[in-house]
Amino acid sequence: MESAFPVPAEVIRGREWHGRGVSLFSWTNEPDDSRQPELIKEYDGRVIGVNGHLADPRDVTLLPGEAVGGCFSAWIARDGELAASTAINRVCPVFYAETPDVHVVGSRALLVHLAAQSVDRIDHDVLALQTMIRQGFFLSDETPYLGVSALRPSSLLRVVDGERTITETPLPKADPMPESGRRKRAAIDELADALVATVAPLRGLGEPVNLALTGGRDTRILAALLHAAQVPFRVTTNGLDTHPDVIIARRIAEKLRVEHTVIAPPQTAEKDAVLVEHPLSRAWETLRTCEGMTSAYETIVSYLPYSGKPTMSGQSGETLRAGSLNLLQTDLGDKALLRRITTTFVKDEKLFTAAANEHARELARPWQARENRLEALDHIYIWYKVGRWQASARAGALRRGDPVRPFLDNRVARAALSLDQGWRLSEEVIYSLILRFAPQLRDVPIEGKPWRFAEGLKKRWPWSHVPAGHLPTVKTGGGWSWRTSPGPALTDVLREQVLGSLDALTPIVNPDEVRALFADPVVKKPALAWHLYTVSTLLTGLYPGKRPEGLEEITVSRPSA
């Protein structure tokens, strides 16, 4: 557990249950049992455990169940039988492995691998790591560990007397876009009700929910939702008083009559250089927390003691807008959407071996074969961007607490996916929800680009409604970042590790192309360099193992004009 659970050993507590041929173990870093349901408990002859949380803890007896609200995976055991299930977005993952002697199922991939190994070693699935180098996360059901797979969304794994079966429920088929205003309102009802149900249990808390509010779309709907559900809350915004986020968030807070705190960024003199953590320390912590399924290019939330204070942010709000991959598109033609699907899986082909590229193409084929391209990109977002990238990166935040994420709720995601992708992509759905929950926000402008459905929309009658305008995004932060402009010193450290371990990487990358990537004093594709660095440190055994010591910080200089 010290290898597989990324919190200090002294804060871990657990429970276990043993039946005929089945053992169920549960661990947590939560300090007490105040949050329900309990870690594991027997209900009518079944022992049930929940990873994550249920919108209504009383629904634990309904598991596994498609209609249960919350962000969770479920574990059910009795004599001779074990079952584990994922919710619709599998953001609370289930990993499984099988040996001639035992089935191992768990919520941490490394733990499953270690428990399934007959000897004390780690075997990596090197070919599966090609997608980690391309994108920095997994676009498959594979893991870095040989023989360990991730259970797909909305799936049930059952082991009965040693025999395993897996049942998968397809993601909902979206209904056509309603043709009338009345039918549109009726179609949104289920999504609105699901959103209210996610926050209704927060009404009875002893302190208000803290919502991180910006001027954008996803946090605005949460402010409106909490207001409509009569949940006490306050809002916090980071930025200067002149920033659109602060200007708009202040107006929202005034309209909803809630407390608003603005946290100004520290005002420091402009620097020509910054000191950053050595990449090996950063990679060690990322491998420890995310188990080799998120790149060290990403900034993972660091450890703090667990807090039960209620917090909320707009994470994964793209689910209500047809997913981030569709939102990236300006051209919605068939060829352009197909190209987006293909490049998502088969990025940077020249860098990879023939075997790695064929493996990537094999993963892409089922998605390329779908006739509805918007649906394919919508579902790729749910399967992988949420179900693999966010599920892995989220482990950092879970060390500090378990914030409520309405957009990750099982019922909310199911209701959203049932609505036409083009309609959601137009942003009319999310705008309609905001006005339903808090009509007083209708005249508050939006940050960034205008509402998609409203571009070119004009008043046709005096009583017709046109959404308020927008405030363009203001770039901040001095115009550079050490991650995207790594400078020669940091490039040298990345280069030394990657080129020094090319033998471990050659099954999936072409050595000459990797050398060419690092040929310049400053690497031109820093994200790709970090992905290579992460996989390199994984394959050469950086973790599990002791945290690296004695590493000096790296000086990264601001690029000259």
XYZ file of C-alpha atoms in Angstrom:
561
model
C 0.000 0.000 0.000
C 2.890 2.414 0.617
C 3.843 1.932 -3.054
C 0.337 2.150 -4.465
C -1.427 4.741 -2.280
C 0.095 8.268 -2.717
C -0.413 9.629 0.797
C 1.679 9.287 3.962
C 1.370 5.805 5.438
C 0.253 7.145 8.826
C -2.995 8.596 7.395
C -4.095 5.355 5.731
C -6.747 3.264 7.446
C -8.612 0.291 6.100
C -11.146 -2.473 6.496
C -11.430 -5.948 5.055
C -13.930 -8.733 4.558
C -13.294 -12.389 3.737
C -15.698 -14.940 2.320
C -15.422 -18.209 0.428
C -12.894 -17.626 -2.317
C -13.248 -13.831 -2.091
C -11.552 -11.084 -0.068
C -12.481 -7.409 -0.214
C -10.044 -4.762 1.052
C -10.706 -1.046 1.372
C -8.375 1.812 2.264
C -8.857 5.549 2.675
C -7.045 8.709 3.703
C -10.273 10.190 5.106
C -9.771 10.710 8.847
C -13.123 9.323 10.063
C -16.387 7.633 9.032
C -18.485 10.803 8.933
C -18.970 10.467 5.194
C -21.445 7.819 4.135
C -21.701 5.117 2.996
C -19.023 3.408 5.048
C -15.858 1.997 3.486
C -17.346 -1.482 3.285
C -20.530 -2.702 4.904
C -22.931 -5.639 4.605
C -26.399 -4.940 3.187
C -28.837 -7.890 2.953
C -26.150 -10.502 2.441
C -23.941 -8.394 0.139
C -20.789 -6.564 1.206
C -20.592 -3.250 -0.674
C -17.835 -0.686 -1.004
C -17.868 2.609 -2.921
C -14.886 4.385 -4.419
C -15.940 8.046 -4.713
C -19.282 9.306 -3.453
C -23.003 8.853 -4.013
C -25.367 11.799 -4.426
C -27.635 10.039 -1.929
C -25.750 7.578 0.329
C -28.974 5.582 0.785
C -28.669 4.496 -2.852
C -25.819 2.180 -1.887
C -28.280 -0.733 -1.765
C -29.186 -0.091 -5.438
C -25.630 -0.693 -6.665
C -24.678 -1.517 -9.281
C -27.296 0.636 -10.988
C -27.360 2.937 -13.980
C -29.788 5.350 -12.311
C -27.672 5.966 -9.183
C -26.324 9.510 -8.897
C -22.817 10.428 -7.853
C -19.222 10.009 -8.935
C -18.253 6.455 -8.058
C -17.319 2.895 -8.832
C -18.952 0.076 -6.872
C -17.536 -3.118 -5.339
C -19.821 -5.961 -4.224
C -18.827 -9.267 -2.641
C -20.306 -12.387 -1.080
C -19.254 -16.016 -0.802
C -17.833 -17.175 -4.124
C -18.659 -13.943 -5.957
C -17.098 -10.542 -6.616
C -18.481 -7.711 -8.792
C -17.116 -4.280 -9.694
C -18.796 -1.648 -11.841
C -17.988 1.691 -13.407
C -20.276 4.675 -13.852
C -20.854 6.221 -17.255
C -17.581 8.170 -17.390
C -15.394 5.775 -15.326
C -13.697 8.742 -13.666
C -13.555 6.473 -10.590
C -11.693 3.656 -12.331
C -11.751 -0.120 -12.018
C -8.639 -2.070 -13.033
C -8.428 -5.837 -13.349
C -5.954 -8.646 -13.984
C -6.140 -12.432 -14.150
C -3.548 -15.110 -13.404
C -3.917 -18.913 -13.370
C -4.524 -18.659 -9.621
C -6.372 -15.437 -8.900
C -8.513 -12.583 -10.204
C -7.439 -9.176 -8.918
C -9.717 -6.141 -9.244
C -8.981 -2.719 -7.771
C -9.124 1.044 -8.075
C -5.335 1.485 -8.313
C -3.646 -0.081 -11.351
C -0.239 -0.520 -9.739
C -1.772 -2.237 -6.718
C -3.635 -4.662 -9.000
C -0.389 -5.423 -10.845
C 1.644 -5.935 -7.668
C -1.025 -8.177 -6.144
C -1.255 -10.269 -9.314
C 2.504 -10.753 -9.720
C 3.931 -14.030 -8.497
C 7.355 -12.406 -8.076
C 8.364 -9.029 -6.707
C 8.802 -7.088 -9.946
C 6.951 -4.791 -12.328
C 6.435 -5.719 -15.973
C 5.489 -2.840 -18.246
C 3.280 -2.982 -21.312
C 5.694 -1.008 -23.494
C 3.604 -0.935 -26.689
C 0.620 0.434 -24.747
C 2.762 3.434 -23.717
C 2.860 4.790 -27.274
C -0.318 6.766 -26.554
C 1.247 8.249 -23.406
C 4.029 9.721 -25.559
C 1.595 11.076 -28.177
C -0.964 12.645 -25.830
C 0.273 12.391 -22.244
C -2.535 10.014 -21.233
C -4.160 6.751 -22.391
C -6.432 6.574 -25.436
C -7.178 2.930 -24.762
C -8.224 0.559 -21.996
C -4.576 -0.403 -21.469
C -2.361 0.573 -18.546
C 1.432 0.826 -18.136
C 1.377 -2.576 -16.433
C 1.349 -5.813 -18.378
C -1.873 -7.755 -17.937
C -3.775 -4.918 -16.217
C -6.735 -3.348 -18.045
C -9.175 -0.546 -17.246
C -12.843 -1.497 -17.178
C -14.827 0.416 -19.789
C -17.505 3.007 -18.960
C -20.852 1.731 -17.705
C -19.560 -1.825 -17.339
C -19.973 -4.618 -14.811
C -17.251 -7.164 -14.082
C -18.333 -10.315 -12.231
C -16.243 -13.199 -10.961
C -18.336 -16.167 -9.846
C -16.469 -19.212 -8.534
C -13.354 -18.181 -10.441
C -14.999 -17.388 -13.803
C -14.967 -13.782 -15.008
C -17.572 -12.103 -17.226
C -17.813 -8.469 -18.302
C -21.063 -6.802 -19.358
C -20.893 -3.408 -21.072
C -23.814 -1.005 -21.497
C -23.351 1.290 -24.531
C -23.360 5.034 -23.965
C -26.778 6.612 -24.571
C -27.810 7.348 -28.144
C -28.594 11.038 -28.455
C -32.107 12.002 -29.483
C -32.534 14.365 -32.446
C -32.586 18.062 -31.664
C -36.132 19.111 -30.668
C -37.897 21.258 -33.229
C -39.924 23.536 -30.946
C -39.231 25.606 -27.874
C -41.655 23.533 -25.825
C -39.931 20.282 -26.774
C -36.529 21.802 -26.095
C -37.614 22.745 -22.588
C -38.966 19.245 -21.999
C -35.723 17.657 -23.259
C -33.660 19.745 -20.847
C -35.858 18.782 -17.859
C -34.038 15.496 -17.147
C -30.625 17.181 -17.262
C -31.812 20.015 -15.013
C -33.295 17.571 -12.489
C -30.074 15.498 -12.479
C -27.987 18.604 -11.798
C -30.223 19.672 -8.901
C -30.005 16.167 -7.425
C -26.197 16.345 -7.324
C -26.192 19.373 -5.024
C -29.398 18.858 -3.029
C -27.549 16.888 -0.268
C -25.341 19.956 0.323
C -28.249 21.959 1.779
C -27.776 20.514 5.244
C -24.045 21.132 5.589
C -22.825 23.277 8.442
C -20.934 25.681 6.180
C -21.438 27.126 2.706
C -19.955 25.529 -0.397
C -16.950 27.391 -1.786
C -17.307 27.745 -5.565
C -14.335 28.825 -7.685
C -16.124 31.247 -10.038
C -14.814 32.710 -13.291
C -16.456 34.659 -16.077
C -16.909 31.551 -18.187
C -19.716 29.140 -18.898
C -19.102 26.112 -16.693
C -18.768 27.806 -13.302
C -21.641 30.180 -14.092
C -24.052 27.279 -14.425
C -22.844 25.940 -11.067
C -23.510 29.287 -9.376
C -26.979 29.312 -10.924
C -27.506 25.682 -9.903
C -26.556 26.231 -6.242
C -28.807 29.282 -6.193
C -31.777 27.353 -7.614
C -31.217 24.411 -5.260
C -31.091 26.784 -2.260
C -27.660 25.539 -1.239
C -25.698 28.110 0.815
C -22.516 29.034 -1.048
C -19.870 31.679 -1.484
C -17.659 32.348 -4.497
C -13.959 32.985 -4.958
C -12.218 34.412 -8.020
C -8.490 34.686 -8.713
C -7.294 37.760 -10.605
C -6.933 41.514 -10.714
C -9.956 43.809 -10.490
C -9.550 44.700 -14.169
C -9.674 41.089 -15.397
C -12.897 39.911 -17.104
C -13.126 36.945 -14.716
C -13.292 39.274 -11.723
C -15.580 41.840 -13.381
C -18.094 39.200 -14.471
C -17.885 37.078 -11.304
C -18.581 40.195 -9.238
C -21.732 40.871 -11.259
C -22.876 37.263 -10.885
C -22.316 37.389 -7.113
C -24.277 40.643 -6.878
C -27.176 39.242 -8.894
C -27.311 36.085 -6.754
C -26.579 37.970 -3.507
C -23.689 35.784 -2.376
C -20.372 36.610 -0.763
C -17.565 37.131 -3.287
C -13.861 37.034 -2.470
C -11.246 38.163 -4.989
C -7.744 36.776 -4.557
C -5.265 39.012 -6.358
C -2.170 37.326 -7.791
C 1.086 38.206 -6.035
C 2.574 41.356 -7.566
C 6.241 40.701 -8.072
C 8.910 42.370 -10.121
C 9.319 41.003 -13.611
C 11.973 38.298 -13.557
C 14.395 37.268 -16.247
C 14.468 33.702 -14.890
C 12.708 31.325 -12.502
C 13.886 28.352 -10.452
C 11.850 25.194 -11.031
C 11.770 21.774 -9.457
C 14.122 19.223 -10.987
C 12.185 17.154 -13.573
C 13.145 13.912 -11.840
C 11.388 15.006 -8.625
C 8.371 16.159 -10.623
C 8.250 12.873 -12.557
C 8.592 10.803 -9.365
C 5.606 12.531 -7.752
C 3.528 12.233 -10.935
C 4.325 8.521 -11.337
C 3.529 7.952 -7.663
C 0.202 9.760 -7.851
C -0.978 8.956 -11.382
C 0.679 5.533 -11.826
C 2.289 6.333 -15.169
C -1.017 7.336 -16.766
C -0.481 11.131 -16.766
C 2.518 13.036 -18.096
C 4.782 15.029 -15.811
C 4.077 17.937 -18.170
C 0.799 18.288 -16.258
C 0.760 20.004 -12.882
C -0.720 17.541 -10.395
C -2.299 18.824 -7.185
C 0.167 18.242 -4.366
C -0.617 16.473 -1.097
C -2.297 18.198 1.831
C -4.092 16.575 4.788
C -7.643 15.554 3.910
C -10.315 18.213 4.375
C -14.053 17.653 4.354
C -14.865 21.291 3.526
C -17.261 21.454 0.563
C -15.678 22.855 -2.601
C -16.781 22.968 -6.220
C -15.362 23.930 -9.614
C -16.434 23.709 -13.245
C -14.268 20.706 -14.109
C -15.593 18.684 -17.083
C -18.299 21.180 -17.973
C -17.514 20.347 -21.601
C -19.726 17.277 -21.119
C -22.712 19.611 -21.432
C -21.200 21.085 -24.624
C -20.420 17.877 -26.589
C -16.880 17.423 -25.271
C -13.609 19.309 -25.645
C -12.667 17.618 -28.937
C -15.774 18.950 -30.679
C -15.257 22.364 -29.074
C -11.810 22.536 -30.719
C -13.410 22.321 -34.157
C -14.245 25.306 -36.341
C -14.944 23.109 -39.377
C -17.742 20.626 -38.653
C -17.571 18.979 -42.072
C -17.269 15.204 -42.247
C -13.651 15.205 -43.476
C -12.527 17.674 -40.815
C -14.175 15.703 -38.006
C -12.705 12.432 -39.281
C -9.293 14.095 -39.399
C -9.717 15.153 -35.765
C -10.505 11.549 -34.761
C -7.489 10.217 -36.661
C -4.970 12.768 -35.405
C -6.192 12.276 -31.836
C -4.982 8.681 -31.986
C -2.169 8.787 -34.578
C -0.355 12.002 -33.722
C 3.352 12.542 -34.623
C 3.585 9.400 -36.790
C 7.197 10.026 -37.856
C 8.388 9.734 -34.269
C 7.042 6.217 -33.786
C 7.901 2.718 -34.955
C 5.738 0.857 -37.462
C 4.432 -1.374 -34.664
C 3.456 1.623 -32.509
C 1.718 3.363 -35.406
C -0.197 0.232 -36.358
C -1.270 -0.179 -32.739
C -2.511 3.423 -32.705
C -4.395 2.930 -35.979
C -5.997 -0.200 -34.553
C -7.254 1.795 -31.577
C -8.604 4.494 -33.901
C -10.490 2.201 -36.297
C -13.678 1.616 -34.252
C -14.057 5.380 -33.800
C -13.307 6.140 -37.456
C -15.988 3.648 -38.447
C -18.743 5.555 -36.650
C -21.006 7.399 -39.065
C -21.891 10.147 -36.592
C -18.580 12.002 -36.181
C -19.871 14.451 -33.570
C -21.025 11.511 -31.473
C -17.684 9.740 -31.922
C -15.710 12.766 -30.672
C -18.222 13.297 -27.851
C -17.788 9.698 -26.705
C -13.985 9.757 -27.121
C -13.992 12.689 -24.710
C -16.019 10.710 -22.147
C -14.106 7.433 -22.599
C -10.591 8.834 -22.543
C -10.292 12.543 -21.751
C -12.512 12.101 -18.676
C -12.297 8.347 -18.104
C -8.515 8.032 -18.419
C -6.787 11.441 -18.260
C -9.000 13.047 -15.637
C -9.440 9.812 -13.685
C -5.666 9.603 -13.347
C -4.884 13.280 -12.690
C -7.792 13.528 -10.238
C -5.912 11.263 -7.832
C -3.836 14.282 -6.789
C -6.888 16.280 -5.720
C -8.449 13.288 -3.936
C -5.557 13.299 -1.495
C -6.865 16.630 -0.191
C -10.604 15.908 -0.226
C -13.441 14.765 -2.460
C -15.010 17.900 -3.959
C -18.452 17.699 -5.507
C -18.204 17.699 -9.311
C -21.731 17.985 -10.736
C -20.543 17.499 -14.327
C -18.951 14.167 -13.374
C -22.165 12.867 -11.824
C -23.403 9.588 -13.305
C -26.967 10.828 -13.917
C -25.840 14.205 -15.243
C -23.463 12.663 -17.787
C -26.126 10.166 -18.862
C -28.729 12.901 -19.333
C -26.280 15.129 -21.225
C -25.214 12.370 -23.624
C -28.869 11.766 -24.453
C -29.117 15.249 -25.995
C -28.140 15.907 -29.614
C -24.394 16.645 -29.945
C -24.913 19.524 -32.375
C -27.431 21.128 -30.055
C -25.127 20.842 -27.054
C -22.202 22.124 -29.136
C -24.223 25.245 -29.995
C -24.203 26.042 -26.240
C -27.940 26.663 -26.279
C -28.440 23.815 -23.785
C -26.067 25.183 -21.162
C -27.374 28.737 -21.679
C -30.976 27.546 -21.242
C -30.007 25.782 -18.018
C -28.429 28.949 -16.624
C -31.574 30.971 -17.324
C -33.765 28.231 -15.878
C -31.780 28.152 -12.623
C -31.108 31.908 -12.334
C -32.967 34.070 -14.865
C -31.487 37.172 -13.258
C -28.174 36.313 -14.976
C -29.593 36.883 -18.471
C -27.960 40.320 -18.808
C -24.521 39.340 -17.456
C -21.936 39.094 -20.273
C -19.787 36.010 -20.840
C -15.983 35.884 -20.794
C -14.167 34.789 -23.939
C -16.061 34.188 -27.161
C -19.797 34.903 -27.620
C -22.352 32.170 -27.069
C -22.130 30.001 -30.188
C -25.863 29.822 -30.856
C -26.185 33.608 -30.476
C -23.608 34.686 -33.075
C -25.456 36.823 -35.616
C -28.684 36.640 -33.587
C -30.636 39.898 -33.509
C -33.905 41.043 -31.965
C -36.805 40.267 -34.293
C -39.486 41.570 -31.922
C -39.327 43.953 -28.976
C -39.928 41.060 -26.579
C -37.421 38.634 -28.132
C -34.334 37.783 -26.089
C -30.718 38.033 -27.269
C -27.987 36.884 -24.852
C -25.728 39.531 -23.343
C -22.424 40.229 -25.069
C -18.944 39.047 -24.142
C -15.690 40.368 -22.708
C -12.674 39.031 -24.629
C -10.210 36.858 -22.736
C -7.250 38.783 -21.329
C -3.925 36.998 -21.382
C -1.995 37.211 -18.136
C 1.129 35.729 -16.607
C 3.796 37.731 -18.423
C 3.378 35.883 -21.719
C 5.587 32.909 -21.004
C 5.697 29.702 -18.991
C 8.676 27.579 -18.098
C 6.743 24.487 -19.213
C 6.134 25.794 -22.736
C 9.426 27.727 -22.991
C 11.787 25.386 -21.122
C 15.052 27.095 -22.041
C 18.398 25.366 -22.655
C 19.143 24.232 -19.080
C 15.841 22.386 -18.632
C 16.039 21.043 -22.192
C 19.475 19.604 -21.347
C 18.030 17.697 -18.374
C 15.120 16.327 -20.418
C 17.433 15.442 -23.311
C 19.952 13.630 -21.104
C 17.302 11.366 -19.572
C 15.479 10.564 -22.821
C 18.535 10.007 -25.019
C 20.271 8.124 -22.226
C 17.428 5.599 -22.075
C 16.640 5.171 -25.776
C 17.100 1.395 -25.515
C 14.022 1.235 -23.266
C 12.016 3.384 -25.698
C 13.049 1.831 -29.046
C 10.120 -0.642 -29.200
C 7.820 2.366 -29.718
C 9.921 5.313 -31.014
C 12.503 5.847 -33.761
C 15.811 6.849 -32.119
C 16.855 9.176 -34.965
C 13.563 11.087 -34.727
C 13.943 11.423 -30.958
C 17.468 12.778 -31.400
C 16.168 15.232 -33.992
C 13.510 16.393 -31.537
C 16.243 17.365 -29.091
C 18.701 18.673 -31.721
C 18.132 22.361 -30.928
C 19.382 24.025 -27.729
C 15.732 24.525 -26.717
C 13.286 21.748 -27.593
C 10.533 22.988 -29.931
C 7.851 20.560 -28.717
C 8.130 20.764 -24.920
C 4.948 18.797 -24.177
C 6.166 15.901 -26.335
C 9.570 16.086 -24.646
C 7.909 15.851 -21.215
C 5.783 12.889 -22.346
C 8.947 11.091 -23.520
C 10.680 11.989 -20.272
C 7.801 10.593 -18.190
C 7.696 7.278 -20.060
C 11.487 7.063 -19.964
C 11.587 7.452 -16.172
C 8.749 4.929 -15.802
C 10.505 2.276 -17.894
C 13.867 2.808 -16.189
C 12.398 2.263 -12.714
C 12.151 5.696 -11.120
C 9.020 4.559 -9.266
C 8.301 2.553 -7.107
C 11.346 3.593 -5.170
C 12.614 6.304 -2.849
C 11.991 9.949 -3.673
C 15.097 11.355 -5.420
C 17.260 13.393 -3.094
C 19.879 16.081 -3.545
C 18.560 17.350 -6.876
C 19.188 21.012 -7.588
C 16.508 23.287 -8.983
C 16.793 24.250 -12.645
C 17.078 27.845 -13.822
C 14.733 28.622 -16.724
C 15.349 31.973 -18.395
C 12.779 34.158 -20.109
C 13.269 33.843 -23.885
C 14.945 36.918 -25.360
C 13.277 38.921 -28.092
